[in-house]
């Protein structure tokens, strides 16, 4: 039985798709058979970040509506043998997803995979609801910024009242992932600190991903950022996934980087 | 195809006007003063007219309605309207909200109770205990007291006809005594709200509070909200 994880935030542009790509890639790198599903019907992006946009024939909506089989729609990752992508449809809208169809697809995938990562669209409407409804765990992607924090709070409320587990009287396990963190701006008081966000949202912190140029580069090249083992963001995602799998790793990238002697002399 | 119309019950806050004078000029003078203090609030503000202390022989409802409209108010209904008012209210298309908590009536009851020497204790209020955080966008209501073991996030709203006790941080809105109980209180462990209200008296908090990190109790005394560290 697979574990169903939703990556959600309420607000757009905070890094859900980047996180879905990095998280599923890191799970696969650590030996778990993983599929990542794009729930953002109509605004398909995950395939770009995963670098498989030219291999999309059938999509999630086709499978939900019985027009194609899962086998036809699943795209095998180029780099990792145990990673698969189920892309969204670009030509349909979110109403094309229905709870019964989604459940059927998830059940079918569940027999085959260890982890199912659901990349939620922004907002709190039908699309986001479909993505989170069957989730057992949720990664709440939040930027250290007040509107993002409030939207995350809203989506946590929805997870706690409208998910299937909530309807059964159980609860979805929540993880906070703080992205685009910039310790220098926190120090200058321009950005909320990890402690501020933790205090407001009151859910366990899974990881902090620093603001990094590597992320944009990775997205544009279609290579999930964890493949870039040199980059701070790649390492931070790797840490977060290791922590998710039960490893005890200290949080990094929370402090301003001290410039070394050579950097101070030669600049950089 | 969605149906063209659907009926939904909901709680909508309405301002009630209590009168203590039958003199229209007096009422006008005071309303105009209030309007000058808060012109934005008075722009088409729907309100309920509490007729309990007004005498139908001294003024007409039509005059009162016109006066309110002149001051920017939009009377939509009447409360505590005796039989003598009914025909007028109907003619003016004002809804009758029946008997409500009027100060005069409450005072009368108090006196009666003392007169007869009955020491009946007030009926116990229903208490609702909620364990967990109230997140942004969520609303929690209880007809009675409300006890919350958790925080109330910014953008969340908790309402009770009685007291509200929050064992955590209040960052959202808390409205106690929503049916007019002026003895209701709000207490919380950390106080950083958007709004608190007791029996319709509300206060907004645009600035951060000094008492932000302290346990605080809010009560209503003589029409003003008292916020005290405890």
XYZ file of C-alpha atoms in Angstrom:
498
model
C 0.000 0.000 0.000
C 1.310 3.372 -0.984
C 1.414 6.377 1.282
C -0.492 9.306 -0.255
C 1.184 12.686 0.305
C -0.287 16.004 -0.829
C 1.937 19.019 -1.426
C -0.243 22.052 -0.853
C -0.133 25.696 0.257
C -3.277 27.658 -0.553
C -1.201 30.460 -2.062
C 0.310 30.235 -5.526
C 3.949 30.616 -6.454
C 5.389 29.441 -3.153
C 7.075 26.326 -4.529
C 4.543 23.478 -4.553
C 5.590 22.094 -7.915
C 9.307 22.524 -7.201
C 8.763 20.731 -3.906
C 6.666 17.951 -5.471
C 9.389 17.336 -8.048
C 12.258 17.465 -5.563
C 10.461 15.431 -2.940
C 9.387 12.626 -5.245
C 12.829 12.544 -6.879
C 14.556 12.296 -3.499
C 12.173 9.523 -2.384
C 13.020 7.600 -5.548
C 16.752 8.236 -5.079
C 16.464 6.700 -1.642
C 15.045 3.536 -3.174
C 11.269 4.037 -2.851
C 9.034 3.456 -5.836
C 7.308 6.800 -6.277
C 4.755 8.427 -8.543
C 4.086 12.145 -8.649
C 0.688 13.361 -9.916
C -0.016 16.837 -11.288
C -3.464 17.944 -10.045
C -3.123 21.377 -11.618
C -5.407 20.620 -14.564
C -5.311 23.414 -17.124
C -2.037 24.870 -15.827
C 0.228 21.891 -16.339
C 3.735 22.596 -14.971
C 5.060 19.527 -13.222
C 6.073 17.875 -16.506
C 8.306 20.874 -17.266
C 10.022 20.802 -13.891
C 10.453 17.027 -14.198
C 11.785 17.449 -17.745
C 9.302 15.125 -19.424
C 7.066 17.633 -21.237
C 7.825 16.177 -24.650
C 6.762 12.712 -23.641
C 3.191 13.454 -22.567
C 0.719 11.438 -24.641
C -2.131 10.689 -22.259
C -2.751 12.494 -18.998
C -4.411 12.236 -15.588
C -7.791 13.441 -16.885
C -7.785 10.812 -19.636
C -7.246 8.129 -16.994
C -9.848 9.535 -14.591
C -12.405 9.594 -17.401
C -11.500 6.126 -18.627
C -10.095 7.242 -21.983
C -6.654 5.773 -21.349
C -5.099 3.230 -19.020
C -2.720 4.193 -16.249
C 0.038 2.306 -18.003
C -0.402 4.496 -21.076
C -0.363 7.738 -19.127
C 2.466 7.121 -16.644
C 5.780 8.587 -17.765
C 8.929 6.872 -16.553
C 11.634 9.244 -15.372
C 14.761 9.397 -17.543
C 17.182 9.286 -14.639
C 15.545 7.161 -11.987
C 13.995 3.774 -12.776
C 11.557 3.816 -9.845
C 10.116 7.293 -10.447
C 7.001 7.985 -12.519
C 5.081 11.124 -13.470
C 1.345 11.357 -14.111
C 0.926 14.684 -15.925
C -2.120 16.952 -15.850
C -4.137 17.905 -18.884
C -3.456 21.348 -20.292
C -6.639 21.595 -22.352
C -9.229 20.797 -19.690
C -10.255 22.473 -16.467
C -10.340 21.375 -12.856
C -13.961 20.191 -13.035
C -12.769 17.298 -15.185
C -11.638 15.610 -11.960
C -14.226 13.807 -9.867
C -13.746 12.104 -6.483
C -14.694 8.619 -7.726
C -12.335 8.783 -10.693
C -9.460 10.108 -8.580
C -10.029 7.432 -5.964
C -9.951 4.713 -8.613
C -6.631 5.975 -9.993
C -5.113 6.295 -6.514
C -6.238 2.782 -5.593
C -4.727 1.372 -8.741
C -1.427 3.199 -8.143
C -1.453 2.240 -4.503
C -0.983 -1.441 -5.308
C 2.218 -0.734 -7.224
C 3.963 2.163 -5.504
C 5.447 3.060 -2.106
C 4.631 6.773 -2.304
C 2.095 8.814 -4.248
C 2.920 12.528 -4.245
C 0.016 14.800 -5.236
C 1.007 18.247 -6.527
C -1.948 20.472 -5.609
C -3.029 23.550 -7.555
C -3.165 26.861 -5.693
C -6.426 27.993 -4.140
C -8.996 26.230 -2.015
C -11.463 25.301 -4.733
C -12.337 22.029 -6.424
C -8.851 21.282 -7.800
C -7.104 21.751 -4.467
C -9.858 19.813 -2.740
C -9.414 16.866 -5.114
C -5.652 16.863 -4.471
C -5.951 16.816 -0.696
C -9.095 14.726 -0.208
C -7.433 11.292 -0.178
C -4.142 12.394 1.433
C -2.765 10.665 4.505
C 0.052 13.161 4.950
C 0.402 16.766 3.855
C 3.415 18.899 3.150
C 2.417 22.500 3.722
C 4.695 24.671 1.590
C 4.977 28.153 3.075
C 7.052 31.229 2.302
C 8.228 33.348 5.238
C 5.707 36.022 4.411
C 2.402 36.937 6.079
C -0.021 36.227 3.236
C 1.527 32.832 2.539
C 1.352 31.954 6.237
C -2.297 32.915 6.461
C -3.190 30.879 3.365
C -1.314 27.899 4.790
C -3.315 28.261 7.981
C -6.491 28.210 5.894
C -5.452 25.090 4.000
C -4.566 23.316 7.272
C -8.104 24.084 8.431
C -9.474 22.530 5.267
C -7.272 19.438 5.682
C -8.622 19.098 9.215
C -12.247 19.369 8.177
C -12.724 18.297 4.570
C -10.216 15.515 3.862
C -11.375 11.917 3.821
C -9.437 11.109 6.997
C -11.049 14.087 8.747
C -14.481 12.872 7.682
C -13.626 9.525 9.257
C -12.657 11.276 12.476
C -8.917 10.757 11.928
C -6.339 13.345 11.000
C -3.959 14.035 8.174
C -0.346 14.190 9.340
C 0.968 17.684 8.620
C 4.515 18.775 7.858
C 5.674 22.354 7.488
C 8.158 23.071 4.724
C 9.416 26.631 4.690
C 10.715 27.606 1.251
C 12.531 30.628 -0.200
C 14.077 31.344 3.189
C 16.632 34.109 3.271
C 18.459 34.361 6.643
C 19.938 37.759 5.794
C 16.529 39.297 5.221
C 15.247 37.638 8.398
C 18.126 39.257 10.282
C 17.213 42.641 8.813
C 13.620 42.102 9.967
C 12.214 42.016 6.431
C 11.156 38.396 6.528
C 9.398 36.198 9.081
C 11.747 33.859 10.926
C 11.341 30.085 11.216
C 10.244 30.589 14.825
C 7.565 33.126 13.826
C 6.057 30.801 11.240
C 6.223 27.770 13.528
C 4.469 29.728 16.254
C 1.646 30.872 14.003
C 1.021 27.581 12.211
C 1.794 25.249 15.123
C 2.645 22.185 13.028
C 5.946 20.236 13.044
C 8.739 21.640 10.875
C 10.000 19.231 8.243
C 12.577 21.477 6.643
C 13.708 24.912 5.553
C 14.712 25.431 1.922
C 16.887 28.498 1.370
C 16.148 30.965 -1.407
C 18.487 29.756 -4.113
C 19.404 30.459 -7.694
C 19.712 26.728 -8.189
C 15.923 26.343 -8.022
C 15.141 28.517 -11.035
C 17.971 26.933 -13.001
C 16.705 23.446 -12.121
C 13.129 24.294 -13.156
C 14.189 25.729 -16.477
C 16.401 22.764 -17.254
C 13.761 20.257 -16.185
C 16.062 18.636 -13.640
C 14.623 18.474 -10.103
C 16.900 20.449 -7.804
C 17.899 17.457 -5.642
C 19.981 16.194 -8.562
C 22.162 19.244 -7.989
C 23.923 17.882 -4.909
C 26.212 20.913 -4.761
C 23.375 23.401 -4.313
C 22.068 24.490 -0.921
C 18.434 24.020 -1.994
C 19.194 20.517 -3.289
C 20.845 19.578 -0.008
C 18.019 21.098 1.999
C 15.416 19.039 0.090
C 17.539 15.931 0.583
C 17.637 16.647 4.324
C 13.875 17.192 4.430
C 13.152 13.879 2.730
C 15.629 12.047 4.979
C 13.839 13.587 7.964
C 10.495 12.578 6.503
C 11.767 8.993 6.304
C 12.721 9.089 9.960
C 16.377 10.130 9.877
C 17.496 12.684 12.448
C 19.231 15.504 10.618
C 19.845 18.988 12.030
C 18.273 21.955 10.240
C 20.758 23.831 8.066
C 20.813 27.141 6.168
C 19.049 28.979 8.998
C 21.955 31.341 9.693
C 23.559 33.943 7.523
C 26.602 32.478 5.761
C 29.762 34.006 7.147
C 31.986 35.130 4.346
C 35.342 33.332 4.434
C 38.684 35.154 4.481
C 39.309 34.695 0.742
C 35.799 35.855 -0.153
C 36.255 38.955 1.940
C 39.565 39.733 0.260
C 38.574 38.905 -3.316
C 34.837 39.597 -3.117
C 32.225 37.133 -4.262
C -28.563 23.468 -13.756
C -28.433 25.239 -10.441
C -31.710 26.355 -8.968
C -32.434 30.022 -9.498
C -32.804 30.672 -5.818
C -31.740 28.951 -2.644
C -32.574 29.733 0.945
C -29.806 29.763 3.486
C -30.040 30.564 7.142
C -27.201 32.647 8.495
C -26.203 34.862 11.360
C -25.768 38.442 10.327
C -24.767 41.062 12.858
C -27.256 43.904 13.053
C -26.979 47.105 14.982
C -29.848 47.760 17.355
C -30.939 51.282 18.286
C -32.200 51.698 21.830
C -34.005 54.912 22.650
C -34.312 56.537 26.004
C -36.212 59.625 24.913
C -39.465 60.163 23.035
C -38.298 63.530 21.773
C -37.438 63.314 18.079
C -35.261 66.424 18.253
C -33.205 64.871 21.050
C -32.808 61.641 19.158
C -31.821 63.502 16.010
C -29.226 65.597 17.805
C -27.560 62.530 19.310
C -27.674 60.478 16.133
C -26.148 63.310 14.156
C -23.378 63.597 16.710
C -22.659 59.870 16.408
C -22.786 60.118 12.628
C -20.223 62.911 12.671
C -17.915 60.706 14.764
C -18.103 57.760 12.363
C -19.531 58.798 8.999
C -18.366 55.600 7.280
C -20.180 53.415 9.785
C -23.437 55.278 9.254
C -23.497 54.959 5.485
C -26.534 52.732 4.782
C -26.041 50.871 8.041
C -28.891 48.387 8.397
C -30.335 48.564 11.878
C -33.101 47.378 14.160
C -35.229 49.812 16.130
C -35.926 48.735 19.677
C -39.297 50.254 20.510
C -39.544 49.036 24.092
C -39.200 52.432 25.743
C -41.006 54.509 23.116
C -44.555 55.752 23.489
C -46.759 55.502 20.365
C -48.777 58.483 21.572
C -45.757 60.776 21.446
C -44.206 59.908 18.093
C -44.898 57.925 14.933
C -42.765 55.178 13.511
C -42.747 56.898 10.112
C -41.086 59.977 11.628
C -38.554 57.831 13.440
C -37.751 55.922 10.264
C -37.292 59.126 8.283
C -35.043 60.530 10.986
C -32.860 57.420 10.880
C -32.644 57.610 7.092
C -31.633 61.263 7.294
C -28.727 60.143 9.446
C -27.653 57.479 6.960
C -29.177 54.524 8.786
C -31.330 51.949 7.075
C -33.953 50.628 9.512
C -34.948 47.120 8.444
C -36.860 45.827 11.427
C -38.315 46.564 14.838
C -37.967 44.746 18.135
C -40.028 44.724 21.284
C -42.871 46.317 19.374
C -46.102 46.190 21.340
C -49.489 45.715 19.680
C -49.925 49.448 19.319
C -46.908 49.546 16.977
C -47.806 46.588 14.761
C -49.988 48.418 12.210
C -47.378 51.147 11.713
C -44.505 48.669 11.328
C -46.459 46.686 8.780
C -47.350 49.771 6.771
C -43.669 50.779 6.634
C -42.548 47.260 5.638
C -40.422 46.861 8.734
C -39.945 43.276 9.887
C -40.953 42.440 13.447
C -38.156 40.566 15.185
C -40.280 39.922 18.223
C -39.194 40.298 21.811
C -35.494 40.654 22.340
C -33.193 41.568 25.107
C -34.119 45.127 25.762
C -32.425 46.937 28.555
C -35.735 48.168 29.908
C -37.245 44.695 29.903
C -34.184 43.200 31.507
C -34.208 45.853 34.197
C -37.880 45.227 34.802
C -37.240 41.528 35.223
C -34.452 42.247 37.645
C -36.684 44.420 39.762
C -39.477 41.890 39.703
C -37.135 39.175 40.847
C -35.919 41.303 43.743
C -39.433 42.357 44.620
C -40.773 38.887 44.907
C -37.658 37.863 46.825
C -37.171 34.798 44.683
C -33.583 33.644 44.672
C -33.718 31.479 41.597
C -30.256 30.982 40.133
C -29.959 31.765 36.397
C -30.257 28.727 34.149
C -26.909 27.003 33.536
C -25.367 27.819 30.167
C -24.355 25.088 27.785
C -20.574 24.785 27.586
C -18.830 23.655 24.456
C -15.246 22.496 24.747
C -13.171 22.489 21.603
C -9.757 20.860 21.567
C -7.546 21.976 18.708
C -6.697 25.102 16.793
C -9.270 27.208 14.970
C -7.651 27.969 11.633
C -8.045 30.943 9.357
C -11.465 30.866 7.683
C -13.039 28.607 10.281
C -15.871 29.708 12.510
C -16.981 28.243 15.805
C -20.251 29.165 17.487
C -21.919 28.070 20.684
C -25.172 29.052 22.256
C -23.607 29.213 25.709
C -19.954 29.309 26.793
C -17.060 28.331 24.603
C -13.809 26.867 25.866
C -11.003 26.362 23.393
C -7.864 24.359 24.097
C -5.801 25.703 21.239
C -5.236 28.913 19.376
C -7.551 31.035 17.255
C -5.661 32.021 14.093
C -5.838 35.335 12.290
C -8.866 35.212 10.002
C -10.744 32.767 12.250
C -13.831 33.708 14.251
C -15.229 32.364 17.507
C -18.668 33.395 18.750
C -20.646 32.560 21.858
C -23.770 33.837 23.526
C -21.880 33.470 26.814
C -18.179 33.615 27.705
C -15.224 32.650 25.555
C -12.122 31.149 27.147
C -9.103 30.447 24.989
C -6.193 28.414 26.352
C -3.823 29.607 23.666
C -3.231 32.644 21.504
C -6.127 34.714 20.179
C -5.106 36.199 16.826
C -8.507 36.205 15.120
C -11.889 37.542 16.185
C -13.714 36.687 19.378
C -17.311 37.772 19.944
C -18.877 36.962 23.308
C -22.419 37.671 24.446
C -23.588 37.822 20.851
C -27.231 37.798 21.932
C -26.743 40.774 24.177
C -25.385 39.345 27.416
C -23.331 42.233 28.757
C -21.864 40.167 31.573
C -20.068 37.884 29.123
C -16.263 37.911 29.138
C -13.441 36.870 26.849
C -10.275 35.425 28.351
C -7.188 34.131 26.613
C -3.587 33.240 27.360
C -2.001 35.401 24.691
C -3.798 38.393 23.327
C -3.146 39.548 19.758
C -6.646 39.758 18.257
C -8.056 41.402 15.163
C -11.285 42.196 16.972
C -13.031 41.486 20.253
C -16.674 42.188 20.974
C -19.019 41.755 23.905
C -22.760 42.219 23.450
C -22.180 44.151 20.247
C -19.545 46.533 21.663
C -16.496 45.864 19.601
C -12.939 47.003 19.353
C -10.479 46.602 16.512
C -6.762 46.257 17.070
C -4.814 47.824 14.285
C -1.744 48.347 16.397
C -0.014 45.503 18.150
C -0.996 45.214 21.758
C 1.252 45.823 24.729
C -0.435 42.864 26.388
C 0.342 40.732 23.355
C 2.167 37.995 25.210
C 0.101 38.113 28.380
C -3.019 36.432 29.634
C -5.841 38.895 29.253
C -9.502 39.204 30.207
C -11.962 41.413 28.360
C -15.187 42.526 29.979
C -17.869 45.120 29.393
C -18.442 47.821 31.977
C -20.873 50.677 31.432
C -20.732 50.241 27.698
C -16.923 50.229 27.404
C -14.666 47.281 26.827
C -12.160 46.731 29.599
C -9.020 44.885 28.681
C -7.009 43.775 31.676
C -3.957 41.608 32.135
C -4.648 38.778 34.525
